[in-house]
JSON list of C-alpha atoms in Angstrom, two decimals:
[
{"chain": "A", "resi": 1279, "resn": "MET", "atom": "CA", "xyz": [0.00, 0.00, 0.00]},
{"chain": "A", "resi": 1280, "resn": "ASP", "atom": "CA", "xyz": [1.52, 3.33, -1.09]},
{"chain": "A", "resi": 1281, "resn": "ASP", "atom": "CA", "xyz": [1.00, 5.97, 1.57]},
{"chain": "A", "resi": 1282, "resn": "THR", "atom": "CA", "xyz": [2.60, 8.84, -0.33]},
{"chain": "A", "resi": 1283, "resn": "LYS", "atom": "CA", "xyz": [0.90, 11.63, -2.20]},
{"chain": "A", "resi": 1284, "resn": "THR", "atom": "CA", "xyz": [2.35, 13.39, -5.22]},
{"chain": "A", "resi": 1285, "resn": "THR", "atom": "CA", "xyz": [1.61, 16.99, -6.13]},
{"chain": "A", "resi": 1286, "resn": "THR", "atom": "CA", "xyz": [3.19, 19.41, -8.57]},
{"chain": "A", "resi": 1287, "resn": "THR", "atom": "CA", "xyz": [4.21, 22.92, -7.59]},
{"chain": "A", "resi": 1288, "resn": "PRO", "atom": "CA", "xyz": [3.19, 25.92, -9.69]},
{"chain": "A", "resi": 1289, "resn": "GLY", "atom": "CA", "xyz": [5.79, 27.90, -11.60]},
{"chain": "A", "resi": 1290, "resn": "ILE", "atom": "CA", "xyz": [8.18, 29.89, -9.46]},
{"chain": "A", "resi": 1291, "resn": "GLU", "atom": "CA", "xyz": [9.25, 33.18, -11.01]},
{"chain": "A", "resi": 1292, "resn": "SER", "atom": "CA", "xyz": [12.54, 34.85, -10.15]},
{"chain": "A", "resi": 1293, "resn": "GLN", "atom": "CA", "xyz": [11.92, 38.57, -9.72]},
{"chain": "A", "resi": 1294, "resn": "GLN", "atom": "CA", "xyz": [15.61, 39.43, -9.40]},
{"chain": "A", "resi": 1295, "resn": "ASN", "atom": "CA", "xyz": [16.93, 37.73, -12.56]},
{"chain": "A", "resi": 1296, "resn": "HIS", "atom": "CA", "xyz": [13.69, 37.90, -14.55]},
{"chain": "A", "resi": 1297, "resn": "HIS", "atom": "CA", "xyz": [13.76, 34.21, -15.47]},
{"chain": "A", "resi": 1298, "resn": "PRO", "atom": "CA", "xyz": [10.09, 33.18, -15.87]},
{"chain": "A", "resi": 1299, "resn": "ASN", "atom": "CA", "xyz": [8.62, 29.74, -15.35]},
{"chain": "A", "resi": 1300, "resn": "LEU", "atom": "CA", "xyz": [11.29, 28.32, -13.08]},
{"chain": "A", "resi": 1301, "resn": "SER", "atom": "CA", "xyz": [9.45, 25.39, -11.54]},
{"chain": "A", "resi": 1302, "resn": "LEU", "atom": "CA", "xyz": [10.13, 22.42, -9.34]},
{"chain": "A", "resi": 1303, "resn": "PRO", "atom": "CA", "xyz": [9.28, 18.91, -10.47]},
{"chain": "A", "resi": 1304, "resn": "SER", "atom": "CA", "xyz": [6.69, 16.82, -8.65]},
{"chain": "A", "resi": 1305, "resn": "ILE", "atom": "CA", "xyz": [6.76, 16.76, -4.87]},
{"chain": "A", "resi": 1306, "resn": "THR", "atom": "CA", "xyz": [6.13, 13.49, -3.04]},
{"chain": "A", "resi": 1307, "resn": "LEU", "atom": "CA", "xyz": [4.49, 13.96, 0.34]},
{"chain": "A", "resi": 1308, "resn": "GLN", "atom": "CA", "xyz": [5.93, 11.33, 2.66]},
{"chain": "A", "resi": 1309, "resn": "THR", "atom": "CA", "xyz": [3.50, 10.45, 5.43]},
{"chain": "A", "resi": 1310, "resn": "LEU", "atom": "CA", "xyz": [4.89, 9.53, 8.84]},
{"chain": "A", "resi": 1311, "resn": "PRO", "atom": "CA", "xyz": [3.42, 7.17, 11.47]},
{"chain": "A", "resi": 1312, "resn": "HIS", "atom": "CA", "xyz": [0.57, 8.72, 13.43]},
{"chain": "A", "resi": 1313, "resn": "VAL", "atom": "CA", "xyz": [-1.21, 7.60, 16.59]},
{"chain": "A", "resi": 1314, "resn": "THR", "atom": "CA", "xyz": [-4.42, 7.14, 14.58]},
{"chain": "A", "resi": 1315, "resn": "ASP", "atom": "CA", "xyz": [-2.68, 4.45, 12.55]},
{"chain": "A", "resi": 1316, "resn": "TYR", "atom": "CA", "xyz": [-2.92, 2.30, 15.68]},
{"chain": "A", "resi": 1317, "resn": "PHE", "atom": "CA", "xyz": [-6.06, 3.81, 17.22]},
{"chain": "A", "resi": 1318, "resn": "PRO", "atom": "CA", "xyz": [-8.28, 4.83, 14.28]},
{"chain": "A", "resi": 1319, "resn": "ASP", "atom": "CA", "xyz": [-11.24, 5.74, 16.49]},
{"chain": "A", "resi": 1320, "resn": "LEU", "atom": "CA", "xyz": [-9.25, 8.00, 18.80]},
{"chain": "A", "resi": 1321, "resn": "PRO", "atom": "CA", "xyz": [-11.33, 11.12, 19.61]},
{"chain": "A", "resi": 1322, "resn": "THR", "atom": "CA", "xyz": [-9.95, 14.60, 19.02]},
{"chain": "A", "resi": 1323, "resn": "HIS", "atom": "CA", "xyz": [-9.98, 17.53, 21.42]},
{"chain": "A", "resi": 1324, "resn": "THR", "atom": "CA", "xyz": [-9.83, 21.27, 20.86]},
{"chain": "A", "resi": 1325, "resn": "ASN", "atom": "CA", "xyz": [-6.34, 22.56, 21.49]},
{"chain": "A", "resi": 1326, "resn": "PRO", "atom": "CA", "xyz": [-6.21, 23.94, 25.07]},
{"chain": "A", "resi": 1327, "resn": "LEU", "atom": "CA", "xyz": [-4.35, 26.99, 23.77]},
{"chain": "A", "resi": 1328, "resn": "ASP", "atom": "CA", "xyz": [-7.68, 28.27, 22.47]},
{"chain": "A", "resi": 1329, "resn": "HIS", "atom": "CA", "xyz": [-8.91, 28.70, 26.05]},
{"chain": "A", "resi": 1330, "resn": "ASN", "atom": "CA", "xyz": [-5.65, 29.55, 27.78]},
{"chain": "A", "resi": 1331, "resn": "PRO", "atom": "CA", "xyz": [-5.84, 32.88, 29.67]},
{"chain": "A", "resi": 1332, "resn": "PHE", "atom": "CA", "xyz": [-2.10, 33.49, 29.20]},
{"chain": "A", "resi": 1333, "resn": "TYR", "atom": "CA", "xyz": [-1.79, 32.74, 25.49]},
{"chain": "A", "resi": 1334, "resn": "HIS", "atom": "CA", "xyz": [-3.98, 33.68, 22.57]},
{"chain": "A", "resi": 1335, "resn": "PRO", "atom": "CA", "xyz": [-3.30, 32.01, 19.19]},
{"chain": "A", "resi": 1336, "resn": "PHE", "atom": "CA", "xyz": [-3.44, 34.41, 16.26]},
{"chain": "A", "resi": 1337, "resn": "ASP", "atom": "CA", "xyz": [-4.81, 33.84, 12.78]},
{"chain": "A", "resi": 1338, "resn": "GLY", "atom": "CA", "xyz": [-2.62, 31.35, 10.96]},
{"chain": "A", "resi": 1339, "resn": "PHE", "atom": "CA", "xyz": [-1.03, 30.10, 14.19]},
{"chain": "A", "resi": 1340, "resn": "TYR", "atom": "CA", "xyz": [-2.18, 26.51, 13.76]},
{"chain": "A", "resi": 1341, "resn": "ILE", "atom": "CA", "xyz": [-0.57, 24.37, 11.08]},
{"chain": "A", "resi": 1342, "resn": "SER", "atom": "CA", "xyz": [-2.72, 23.03, 8.24]},
{"chain": "A", "resi": 1343, "resn": "LEU", "atom": "CA", "xyz": [-2.19, 19.82, 6.29]},
{"chain": "A", "resi": 1344, "resn": "SER", "atom": "CA", "xyz": [-1.16, 21.85, 3.26]},
{"chain": "A", "resi": 1345, "resn": "GLU", "atom": "CA", "xyz": [2.00, 23.16, 4.96]},
{"chain": "A", "resi": 1346, "resn": "VAL", "atom": "CA", "xyz": [5.06, 21.02, 4.26]},
{"chain": "A", "resi": 1347, "resn": "VAL", "atom": "CA", "xyz": [8.83, 21.12, 4.58]},
{"chain": "A", "resi": 1348, "resn": "LEU", "atom": "CA", "xyz": [11.04, 19.97, 1.71]},
{"chain": "A", "resi": 1349, "resn": "ARG", "atom": "CA", "xyz": [13.61, 17.33, 2.57]},
{"chain": "A", "resi": 1350, "resn": "GLN", "atom": "CA", "xyz": [16.11, 18.99, 0.24]},
{"chain": "A", "resi": 1351, "resn": "ILE", "atom": "CA", "xyz": [15.79, 22.74, 0.54]},
{"chain": "A", "resi": 1352, "resn": "LEU", "atom": "CA", "xyz": [18.43, 23.74, -2.02]},
{"chain": "A", "resi": 1353, "resn": "CYS", "atom": "CA", "xyz": [17.55, 23.51, -5.72]},
{"chain": "A", "resi": 1354, "resn": "TYR", "atom": "CA", "xyz": [19.68, 24.50, -8.71]},
{"chain": "A", "resi": 1355, "resn": "PHE", "atom": "CA", "xyz": [17.86, 25.96, -11.72]},
{"chain": "A", "resi": 1356, "resn": "SER", "atom": "CA", "xyz": [20.85, 25.23, -13.92]},
{"chain": "A", "resi": 1357, "resn": "SER", "atom": "CA", "xyz": [21.78, 22.71, -16.60]},
{"chain": "A", "resi": 1358, "resn": "ILE", "atom": "CA", "xyz": [25.04, 22.13, -14.74]},
{"chain": "A", "resi": 1359, "resn": "PHE", "atom": "CA", "xyz": [23.16, 20.78, -11.73]},
{"chain": "A", "resi": 1360, "resn": "PRO", "atom": "CA", "xyz": [19.92, 19.34, -13.12]},
{"chain": "A", "resi": 1361, "resn": "ILE", "atom": "CA", "xyz": [16.95, 19.07, -10.78]},
{"chain": "A", "resi": 1362, "resn": "SER", "atom": "CA", "xyz": [16.07, 15.51, -9.84]},
{"chain": "A", "resi": 1363, "resn": "GLY", "atom": "CA", "xyz": [12.71, 14.06, -10.83]},
{"chain": "A", "resi": 1364, "resn": "HIS", "atom": "CA", "xyz": [11.02, 14.16, -7.43]},
{"chain": "A", "resi": 1365, "resn": "HIS", "atom": "CA", "xyz": [11.38, 15.98, -4.15]},
{"chain": "A", "resi": 1366, "resn": "GLN", "atom": "CA", "xyz": [10.28, 14.55, -0.82]},
{"chain": "A", "resi": 1367, "resn": "ALA", "atom": "CA", "xyz": [8.32, 16.66, 1.62]},
{"chain": "A", "resi": 1368, "resn": "TYR", "atom": "CA", "xyz": [6.95, 16.21, 5.13]},
{"chain": "A", "resi": 1369, "resn": "HIS", "atom": "CA", "xyz": [4.16, 17.86, 7.09]},
{"chain": "A", "resi": 1370, "resn": "ARG", "atom": "CA", "xyz": [5.37, 20.69, 9.31]},
{"chain": "A", "resi": 1371, "resn": "ALA", "atom": "CA", "xyz": [5.65, 20.06, 13.04]},
{"chain": "A", "resi": 1372, "resn": "SER", "atom": "CA", "xyz": [3.79, 22.75, 14.98]},
{"chain": "A", "resi": 1373, "resn": "PRO", "atom": "CA", "xyz": [0.58, 23.14, 17.01]},
{"chain": "A", "resi": 1374, "resn": "ARG", "atom": "CA", "xyz": [-2.63, 21.81, 15.47]},
{"chain": "A", "resi": 1375, "resn": "LYS", "atom": "CA", "xyz": [-6.17, 23.04, 15.99]},
{"chain": "A", "resi": 1376, "resn": "LYS", "atom": "CA", "xyz": [-7.21, 19.56, 17.15]},
{"chain": "A", "resi": 1377, "resn": "ILE", "atom": "CA", "xyz": [-5.16, 17.30, 19.41]},
{"chain": "A", "resi": 1378, "resn": "PHE", "atom": "CA", "xyz": [-5.42, 13.57, 20.04]},
{"chain": "A", "resi": 1379, "resn": "PHE", "atom": "CA", "xyz": [-4.99, 13.53, 23.82]},
{"chain": "A", "resi": 1380, "resn": "ASP", "atom": "CA", "xyz": [-6.99, 14.72, 26.79]},
{"chain": "A", "resi": 1381, "resn": "PRO", "atom": "CA", "xyz": [-4.61, 16.77, 28.99]},
{"chain": "A", "resi": 1382, "resn": "ALA", "atom": "CA", "xyz": [-6.36, 15.54, 32.13]},
{"chain": "A", "resi": 1383, "resn": "GLN", "atom": "CA", "xyz": [-5.49, 11.95, 31.17]},
{"chain": "A", "resi": 1384, "resn": "VAL", "atom": "CA", "xyz": [-1.85, 12.54, 30.22]},
{"chain": "A", "resi": 1385, "resn": "HIS", "atom": "CA", "xyz": [1.04, 11.19, 32.29]},
{"chain": "A", "resi": 1386, "resn": "ALA", "atom": "CA", "xyz": [4.13, 12.67, 30.62]},
{"chain": "A", "resi": 1387, "resn": "VAL", "atom": "CA", "xyz": [7.63, 11.47, 31.46]},
{"chain": "A", "resi": 1388, "resn": "ILE", "atom": "CA", "xyz": [10.97, 13.12, 30.62]},
{"chain": "A", "resi": 1389, "resn": "VAL", "atom": "CA", "xyz": [14.30, 11.28, 30.47]},
{"chain": "A", "resi": 1390, "resn": "THR", "atom": "CA", "xyz": [17.80, 12.48, 29.54]},
{"chain": "A", "resi": 1391, "resn": "CYS", "atom": "CA", "xyz": [20.18, 9.93, 28.06]},
{"chain": "A", "resi": 1392, "resn": "GLY", "atom": "CA", "xyz": [23.51, 9.65, 26.28]},
{"chain": "A", "resi": 1393, "resn": "GLY", "atom": "CA", "xyz": [25.90, 12.58, 26.04]},
{"chain": "A", "resi": 1394, "resn": "LEU", "atom": "CA", "xyz": [25.45, 16.02, 27.52]},
{"chain": "A", "resi": 1395, "resn": "CYS", "atom": "CA", "xyz": [25.04, 19.30, 25.69]},
{"chain": "A", "resi": 1396, "resn": "PRO", "atom": "CA", "xyz": [24.50, 22.92, 26.76]},
{"chain": "A", "resi": 1397, "resn": "GLY", "atom": "CA", "xyz": [20.96, 23.87, 27.63]},
{"chain": "A", "resi": 1398, "resn": "MET", "atom": "CA", "xyz": [19.47, 20.49, 28.54]},
{"chain": "A", "resi": 1399, "resn": "ASN", "atom": "CA", "xyz": [18.06, 21.78, 31.82]},
{"chain": "A", "resi": 1400, "resn": "THR", "atom": "CA", "xyz": [16.55, 24.73, 29.96]},
{"chain": "A", "resi": 1401, "resn": "VAL", "atom": "CA", "xyz": [14.77, 22.34, 27.59]},
{"chain": "A", "resi": 1402, "resn": "ILE", "atom": "CA", "xyz": [13.45, 20.27, 30.52]},
{"chain": "A", "resi": 1403, "resn": "ARG", "atom": "CA", "xyz": [12.24, 23.44, 32.24]},
{"chain": "A", "resi": 1404, "resn": "GLN", "atom": "CA", "xyz": [10.42, 24.68, 29.15]},
{"chain": "A", "resi": 1405, "resn": "LEU", "atom": "CA", "xyz": [8.82, 21.29, 28.50]},
{"chain": "A", "resi": 1406, "resn": "VAL", "atom": "CA", "xyz": [7.45, 21.20, 32.04]},
{"chain": "A", "resi": 1407, "resn": "VAL", "atom": "CA", "xyz": [6.25, 24.82, 32.00]},
{"chain": "A", "resi": 1408, "resn": "GLY", "atom": "CA", "xyz": [4.73, 24.46, 28.52]},
{"chain": "A", "resi": 1409, "resn": "GLN", "atom": "CA", "xyz": [2.89, 21.24, 29.33]},
{"chain": "A", "resi": 1410, "resn": "TRP", "atom": "CA", "xyz": [1.65, 22.60, 32.65]},
{"chain": "A", "resi": 1411, "resn": "GLU", "atom": "CA", "xyz": [0.68, 26.19, 31.84]},
{"chain": "A", "resi": 1412, "resn": "LEU", "atom": "CA", "xyz": [-0.19, 26.02, 28.14]},
{"chain": "A", "resi": 1413, "resn": "TYR", "atom": "CA", "xyz": [-1.73, 22.57, 27.76]},
{"chain": "A", "resi": 1414, "resn": "GLY", "atom": "CA", "xyz": [-2.97, 21.87, 31.28]},
{"chain": "A", "resi": 1415, "resn": "VAL", "atom": "CA", "xyz": [-0.93, 18.67, 31.75]},
{"chain": "A", "resi": 1416, "resn": "HIS", "atom": "CA", "xyz": [-0.24, 18.40, 35.50]},
{"chain": "A", "resi": 1417, "resn": "HIS", "atom": "CA", "xyz": [1.06, 14.85, 35.75]},
{"chain": "A", "resi": 1418, "resn": "ILE", "atom": "CA", "xyz": [4.70, 15.05, 34.65]},
{"chain": "A", "resi": 1419, "resn": "SER", "atom": "CA", "xyz": [7.44, 12.75, 35.88]},
{"chain": "A", "resi": 1420, "resn": "GLY", "atom": "CA", "xyz": [11.22, 12.76, 35.47]},
{"chain": "A", "resi": 1421, "resn": "VAL", "atom": "CA", "xyz": [13.25, 9.58, 35.04]},
{"chain": "A", "resi": 1422, "resn": "LEU", "atom": "CA", "xyz": [16.67, 9.58, 36.75]},
{"chain": "A", "resi": 1423, "resn": "SER", "atom": "CA", "xyz": [19.93, 8.30, 35.27]},
{"chain": "A", "resi": 1424, "resn": "GLY", "atom": "CA", "xyz": [18.90, 7.69, 31.68]},
{"chain": "A", "resi": 1425, "resn": "TYR", "atom": "CA", "xyz": [17.05, 4.74, 30.19]},
{"chain": "A", "resi": 1426, "resn": "ARG", "atom": "CA", "xyz": [17.74, 2.32, 33.03]},
{"chain": "A", "resi": 1427, "resn": "GLY", "atom": "CA", "xyz": [15.99, 4.73, 35.40]},
{"chain": "A", "resi": 1428, "resn": "PHE", "atom": "CA", "xyz": [12.65, 3.61, 33.95]},
{"chain": "A", "resi": 1429, "resn": "TYR", "atom": "CA", "xyz": [12.88, 0.44, 36.03]},
{"chain": "A", "resi": 1430, "resn": "SER", "atom": "CA", "xyz": [15.69, 1.04, 38.57]},
{"chain": "A", "resi": 1431, "resn": "SER", "atom": "CA", "xyz": [14.91, 4.43, 40.13]},
{"chain": "A", "resi": 1432, "resn": "GLU", "atom": "CA", "xyz": [12.06, 6.29, 41.74]},
{"chain": "A", "resi": 1433, "resn": "LEU", "atom": "CA", "xyz": [10.40, 8.97, 39.63]},
{"chain": "A", "resi": 1434, "resn": "VAL", "atom": "CA", "xyz": [10.73, 12.71, 40.28]},
{"chain": "A", "resi": 1435, "resn": "GLN", "atom": "CA", "xyz": [7.42, 14.56, 40.12]},
{"chain": "A", "resi": 1436, "resn": "LEU", "atom": "CA", "xyz": [8.01, 17.68, 38.02]},
{"chain": "A", "resi": 1437, "resn": "ASN", "atom": "CA", "xyz": [6.17, 20.99, 38.18]},
{"chain": "A", "resi": 1438, "resn": "PRO", "atom": "CA", "xyz": [6.98, 24.61, 37.25]},
{"chain": "A", "resi": 1439, "resn": "LYS", "atom": "CA", "xyz": [8.00, 25.54, 40.80]},
{"chain": "A", "resi": 1440, "resn": "LEU", "atom": "CA", "xyz": [10.50, 22.67, 41.06]},
{"chain": "A", "resi": 1441, "resn": "VAL", "atom": "CA", "xyz": [12.20, 23.38, 37.71]},
{"chain": "A", "resi": 1442, "resn": "HIS", "atom": "CA", "xyz": [12.07, 27.18, 38.03]},
{"chain": "A", "resi": 1443, "resn": "ASN", "atom": "CA", "xyz": [15.85, 27.65, 38.37]},
{"chain": "A", "resi": 1444, "resn": "TRP", "atom": "CA", "xyz": [17.04, 24.53, 36.55]},
{"chain": "A", "resi": 1445, "resn": "HIS", "atom": "CA", "xyz": [18.23, 26.58, 33.58]},
{"chain": "A", "resi": 1446, "resn": "ARG", "atom": "CA", "xyz": [20.92, 28.08, 35.85]},
{"chain": "A", "resi": 1447, "resn": "GLN", "atom": "CA", "xyz": [22.57, 24.68, 36.34]},
{"chain": "A", "resi": 1448, "resn": "GLY", "atom": "CA", "xyz": [24.87, 22.79, 34.00]},
{"chain": "A", "resi": 1449, "resn": "GLY", "atom": "CA", "xyz": [24.58, 19.18, 32.86]},
{"chain": "A", "resi": 1450, "resn": "THR", "atom": "CA", "xyz": [21.20, 17.60, 33.47]},
{"chain": "A", "resi": 1451, "resn": "VAL", "atom": "CA", "xyz": [19.46, 17.61, 36.84]},
{"chain": "A", "resi": 1452, "resn": "LEU", "atom": "CA", "xyz": [17.77, 14.34, 35.87]},
{"chain": "A", "resi": 1453, "resn": "GLN", "atom": "CA", "xyz": [21.21, 12.74, 35.31]},
{"chain": "A", "resi": 1454, "resn": "THR", "atom": "CA", "xyz": [22.14, 10.60, 32.33]},
{"chain": "A", "resi": 1455, "resn": "SER", "atom": "CA", "xyz": [23.87, 7.36, 31.33]},
{"chain": "A", "resi": 1456, "resn": "ARG", "atom": "CA", "xyz": [25.07, 5.57, 28.21]},
{"chain": "A", "resi": 1457, "resn": "GLY", "atom": "CA", "xyz": [23.82, 2.12, 27.22]},
{"chain": "A", "resi": 1458, "resn": "GLY", "atom": "CA", "xyz": [23.45, -0.76, 29.64]},
{"chain": "A", "resi": 1459, "resn": "PHE", "atom": "CA", "xyz": [19.65, -0.83, 29.70]},
{"chain": "A", "resi": 1460, "resn": "ASP", "atom": "CA", "xyz": [17.09, -3.59, 29.30]},
{"chain": "A", "resi": 1461, "resn": "LEU", "atom": "CA", "xyz": [14.59, -2.63, 26.58]},
{"chain": "A", "resi": 1462, "resn": "GLY", "atom": "CA", "xyz": [12.01, -5.17, 27.74]},
{"chain": "A", "resi": 1463, "resn": "LYS", "atom": "CA", "xyz": [12.06, -3.76, 31.28]},
{"chain": "A", "resi": 1464, "resn": "ILE", "atom": "CA", "xyz": [11.68, -0.22, 29.92]},
{"chain": "A", "resi": 1465, "resn": "VAL", "atom": "CA", "xyz": [8.58, -1.18, 27.94]},
{"chain": "A", "resi": 1466, "resn": "ASP", "atom": "CA", "xyz": [7.13, -3.02, 30.94]},
{"chain": "A", "resi": 1467, "resn": "ALA", "atom": "CA", "xyz": [7.77, 0.00, 33.19]},
{"chain": "A", "resi": 1468, "resn": "ILE", "atom": "CA", "xyz": [6.13, 2.41, 30.72]},
{"chain": "A", "resi": 1469, "resn": "GLU", "atom": "CA", "xyz": [3.03, 0.23, 30.68]},
{"chain": "A", "resi": 1470, "resn": "ALA", "atom": "CA", "xyz": [2.98, -0.46, 34.43]},
{"chain": "A", "resi": 1471, "resn": "ARG", "atom": "CA", "xyz": [3.42, 3.20, 35.38]},
{"chain": "A", "resi": 1472, "resn": "GLY", "atom": "CA", "xyz": [0.84, 4.43, 32.89]},
{"chain": "A", "resi": 1473, "resn": "PHE", "atom": "CA", "xyz": [3.11, 6.72, 30.87]},
{"chain": "A", "resi": 1474, "resn": "ASN", "atom": "CA", "xyz": [1.35, 7.88, 27.70]},
{"chain": "A", "resi": 1475, "resn": "GLN", "atom": "CA", "xyz": [3.72, 10.65, 26.64]},
{"chain": "A", "resi": 1476, "resn": "VAL", "atom": "CA", "xyz": [7.38, 9.64, 26.80]},
{"chain": "A", "resi": 1477, "resn": "ILE", "atom": "CA", "xyz": [9.71, 12.57, 26.16]},
{"chain": "A", "resi": 1478, "resn": "SER", "atom": "CA", "xyz": [12.99, 11.95, 24.23]},
{"chain": "A", "resi": 1479, "resn": "SER", "atom": "CA", "xyz": [14.89, 13.44, 21.29]},
{"chain": "A", "resi": 1480, "resn": "GLU", "atom": "CA", "xyz": [15.54, 10.00, 19.81]},
{"chain": "A", "resi": 1481, "resn": "PHE", "atom": "CA", "xyz": [11.89, 9.27, 19.23]},
{"chain": "A", "resi": 1482, "resn": "SER", "atom": "CA", "xyz": [8.74, 11.25, 18.52]},
{"chain": "A", "resi": 1483, "resn": "SER", "atom": "CA", "xyz": [8.35, 11.96, 22.20]},
{"chain": "A", "resi": 1484, "resn": "TYR", "atom": "CA", "xyz": [10.57, 13.85, 24.63]},
{"chain": "A", "resi": 1485, "resn": "PHE", "atom": "CA", "xyz": [13.77, 11.84, 25.22]},
{"chain": "A", "resi": 1486, "resn": "LEU", "atom": "CA", "xyz": [16.64, 14.32, 25.49]},
{"chain": "A", "resi": 1487, "resn": "LYS", "atom": "CA", "xyz": [20.27, 13.62, 24.64]},
{"chain": "A", "resi": 1488, "resn": "GLY", "atom": "CA", "xyz": [23.28, 15.72, 23.76]},
{"chain": "A", "resi": 1489, "resn": "ASP", "atom": "CA", "xyz": [24.69, 13.73, 20.84]}
]
């Protein structure tokens, strides 16, 4: 089953060099896995930002399905570097008008793993504050010591007050580790503890790592 969609862009005119009818070839929209692929009857909810007293979305704030990002952003309109037959594109990642989770039912978990990089505590802080104050998610846990912390450590309950000054510290307050984890135990712990938003940079959730 082919899950891609092909469209053709209109002509792109160069106003500086006055070269008319410069156009890209067909664009192939590459669809990515979505939660509804596994739960087709999952209900949608209005984005909580619409009713947030501290934030008011403006016209055009929410992303539509027609907004995409090209995989290859540089194109050469030259015979020396001919344009390939197709370009891949992906839907933009940004807030949507409808969401597929009920904030009151979310148990988000944040884990830092692998190498360190500057600003990790700032990212953790902003994730907690954003989830709590913008989306109304008040059940947020932190996993200590990287992946193995899913099953070998107690969780840290995160809230805006706790993480308020974390951006002033180096490293990662949640600690990190490299390798040495049991994937089966991690999956079992996620299920047993009722995590339904796992936060990490290596996946589509919120796992954070430096390298």
